DNA sequence: AAGATATGTTACTTTTTGGTAACAAATAAA
DNA sequence: TTTATTTGTTACCAAAAAGTAACATATCTT
């Protein structure tokens, strides 16, 4: 019997990661984590308090906007910056099962740890939107409206893509559909900004 | 002890409706339905087979696109038609807890009854999009892309609004935020179509 | 080395969930 | 009427879930 709390905590968090990627946040129960990690339930309670606090820990390291580097805010070409940022968002979301599961979970939970996450995201969003406003001369509401339209739909389609192949005749579970969508987004920015 | 199968089935379906509105489709289990309806579990099994078949019955009556009247396809002004249809979609979704819960459930399920629902929706969508294409002269991919962008984001934001008040500085749990969003959508159609 | 504390194990209880068996009463068919 | 069939009730069973009590051992402090 070796005693190493740090290692045990890591084992638990790693187990959470595996469960999330496989079955989503909804499947992260005390029994599942205990089984997956090989650590007894009571230790999980002792080290993390509740399952929710455990999840909060896990989430912080996995959100796109939370880890967005504000240093590289738009310099010259606002239009290009906008296209780029959404491109990056799509790529991230399409490549990360955990992130998709997180976004899905958010839709059915108002848990404190999630609310905190959202609040921090809002702060980042505000900075980005303001910055785009200044450089483009567009109104705040306009920029907020457009970015909301794009991010929300991208989030939705990425989540949906896990269980559904076609949406509005678009192949959202493969590159072909997403290329068309990206083309539409680019077109929109060209016409609007 | 009165015997009336029709009434009992209605009681069960009504109970499903109440549970869905309160807690979402995920909460519709055999025990919950039995308790809410006051009907014993075994009768539910006898009359509906599985919980899924029960849900399928319930869903058919609640989808927006499934119940969309294709008779009123666009006549003259395509732009106005587009604006109207999304306006109707938003209103429906914002007013119906059950519909929101259905859309949320879809994001985490590929159950046969859901796949069938999606397929039927695709057929409707195809007809509408084609019709808009003809009248506007735009390419199919362009129209599909734009309507995808709008419907997906609206779906996402309506679902999210149940647990989250602000998204990208927009008040999505009140009319004020939605007015701004509608204004953005209208603006987009003016610039694009 | 002795005691205190942190770490870990085992086995248990409780609650919730899905599922069924056995029986009772009402209605329909003969 | 009497026999089948449908409808409904009661009381269970089994599995999975969360949660806890009691104990054992390693590690640190003094």
PDB file of C-alpha atoms in Angstrom, chain B residues 54-129:
ATOM      1  CA  UNK B  54     -44.095   6.008 -25.350  1.00  0.00           C
ATOM      2  CA  UNK B  55     -41.799   8.951 -26.003  1.00  0.00           C
ATOM      3  CA  UNK B  56     -42.085   8.502 -29.762  1.00  0.00           C
ATOM      4  CA  UNK B  57     -45.846   8.829 -29.488  1.00  0.00           C
ATOM      5  CA  UNK B  58     -45.480  11.957 -27.465  1.00  0.00           C
ATOM      6  CA  UNK B  59     -42.906  13.576 -29.739  1.00  0.00           C
ATOM      7  CA  UNK B  60     -44.781  13.302 -32.994  1.00  0.00           C
ATOM      8  CA  UNK B  61     -47.291  15.839 -31.797  1.00  0.00           C
ATOM      9  CA  UNK B  62     -44.684  18.333 -30.701  1.00  0.00           C
ATOM     10  CA  UNK B  63     -42.159  18.984 -33.445  1.00  0.00           C
ATOM     11  CA  UNK B  64     -42.156  22.308 -35.269  1.00  0.00           C
ATOM     12  CA  UNK B  65     -40.940  21.256 -38.719  1.00  0.00           C
ATOM     13  CA  UNK B  66     -42.988  18.090 -38.689  1.00  0.00           C
ATOM     14  CA  UNK B  67     -46.131  20.100 -38.229  1.00  0.00           C
ATOM     15  CA  UNK B  68     -45.072  22.824 -40.639  1.00  0.00           C
ATOM     16  CA  UNK B  69     -47.713  23.497 -43.237  1.00  0.00           C
ATOM     17  CA  UNK B  70     -46.031  23.176 -46.623  1.00  0.00           C
ATOM     18  CA  UNK B  71     -49.074  24.705 -48.301  1.00  0.00           C
ATOM     19  CA  UNK B  72     -47.892  28.163 -47.307  1.00  0.00           C
ATOM     20  CA  UNK B  73     -44.559  28.071 -49.069  1.00  0.00           C
ATOM     21  CA  UNK B  74     -43.140  31.377 -50.276  1.00  0.00           C
ATOM     22  CA  UNK B  75     -45.104  33.220 -52.918  1.00  0.00           C
ATOM     23  CA  UNK B  76     -43.670  36.587 -53.780  1.00  0.00           C
ATOM     24  CA  UNK B  77     -41.209  38.110 -51.380  1.00  0.00           C
ATOM     25  CA  UNK B  78     -38.629  35.447 -50.517  1.00  0.00           C
ATOM     26  CA  UNK B  79     -36.780  37.684 -48.151  1.00  0.00           C
ATOM     27  CA  UNK B  80     -39.900  38.396 -46.151  1.00  0.00           C
ATOM     28  CA  UNK B  81     -40.819  34.710 -46.157  1.00  0.00           C
ATOM     29  CA  UNK B  82     -37.408  33.790 -44.754  1.00  0.00           C
ATOM     30  CA  UNK B  83     -37.653  36.349 -42.017  1.00  0.00           C
ATOM     31  CA  UNK B  84     -41.146  35.166 -41.142  1.00  0.00           C
ATOM     32  CA  UNK B  85     -40.333  31.489 -40.946  1.00  0.00           C
ATOM     33  CA  UNK B  86     -37.475  32.015 -38.538  1.00  0.00           C
ATOM     34  CA  UNK B  87     -39.572  34.392 -36.514  1.00  0.00           C
ATOM     35  CA  UNK B  88     -42.206  31.677 -36.197  1.00  0.00           C
ATOM     36  CA  UNK B  89     -39.581  29.102 -35.278  1.00  0.00           C
ATOM     37  CA  UNK B  90     -38.166  31.284 -32.540  1.00  0.00           C
ATOM     38  CA  UNK B  91     -41.583  32.051 -31.137  1.00  0.00           C
ATOM     39  CA  UNK B  92     -42.530  28.395 -31.078  1.00  0.00           C
ATOM     40  CA  UNK B  93     -39.317  27.312 -29.443  1.00  0.00           C
ATOM     41  CA  UNK B  94     -39.329  30.082 -26.879  1.00  0.00           C
ATOM     42  CA  UNK B  95     -42.902  29.279 -25.884  1.00  0.00           C
ATOM     43  CA  UNK B  96     -42.706  25.525 -25.688  1.00  0.00           C
ATOM     44  CA  UNK B  97     -40.731  23.920 -22.887  1.00  0.00           C
ATOM     45  CA  UNK B  98     -41.508  20.499 -24.327  1.00  0.00           C
ATOM     46  CA  UNK B  99     -40.070  21.402 -27.709  1.00  0.00           C
ATOM     47  CA  UNK B 100     -36.920  22.746 -26.113  1.00  0.00           C
ATOM     48  CA  UNK B 101     -36.524  19.574 -24.116  1.00  0.00           C
ATOM     49  CA  UNK B 102     -36.988  17.529 -27.249  1.00  0.00           C
ATOM     50  CA  UNK B 103     -34.241  19.421 -29.054  1.00  0.00           C
ATOM     51  CA  UNK B 104     -31.989  19.047 -26.092  1.00  0.00           C
ATOM     52  CA  UNK B 105     -32.606  15.360 -25.908  1.00  0.00           C
ATOM     53  CA  UNK B 106     -31.778  14.987 -29.571  1.00  0.00           C
ATOM     54  CA  UNK B 107     -28.288  16.248 -28.877  1.00  0.00           C
ATOM     55  CA  UNK B 108     -27.463  13.218 -26.813  1.00  0.00           C
ATOM     56  CA  UNK B 109     -29.415  10.442 -28.414  1.00  0.00           C
ATOM     57  CA  UNK B 110     -29.525   8.515 -31.605  1.00  0.00           C
ATOM     58  CA  UNK B 111     -32.549   6.548 -30.666  1.00  0.00           C
ATOM     59  CA  UNK B 112     -34.532   5.080 -33.587  1.00  0.00           C
ATOM     60  CA  UNK B 113     -37.560   7.214 -32.867  1.00  0.00           C
ATOM     61  CA  UNK B 114     -35.373  10.304 -33.005  1.00  0.00           C
ATOM     62  CA  UNK B 115     -33.646   9.277 -36.206  1.00  0.00           C
ATOM     63  CA  UNK B 116     -37.005   8.830 -37.835  1.00  0.00           C
ATOM     64  CA  UNK B 117     -38.061  12.248 -36.647  1.00  0.00           C
ATOM     65  CA  UNK B 118     -34.897  13.787 -38.096  1.00  0.00           C
ATOM     66  CA  UNK B 119     -35.377  12.102 -41.393  1.00  0.00           C
ATOM     67  CA  UNK B 120     -38.883  13.426 -41.759  1.00  0.00           C
ATOM     68  CA  UNK B 121     -37.663  16.877 -40.822  1.00  0.00           C
ATOM     69  CA  UNK B 122     -34.994  16.688 -43.503  1.00  0.00           C
ATOM     70  CA  UNK B 123     -37.673  16.107 -46.096  1.00  0.00           C
ATOM     71  CA  UNK B 124     -39.530  19.225 -45.035  1.00  0.00           C
ATOM     72  CA  UNK B 125     -36.346  21.255 -44.900  1.00  0.00           C
ATOM     73  CA  UNK B 126     -35.380  20.140 -48.391  1.00  0.00           C
ATOM     74  CA  UNK B 127     -38.673  21.327 -49.801  1.00  0.00           C
ATOM     75  CA  UNK B 128     -38.463  24.693 -48.111  1.00  0.00           C
ATOM     76  CA  UNK B 129     -34.849  25.290 -49.089  1.00  0.00           C
TER      77      UNK B 129
END
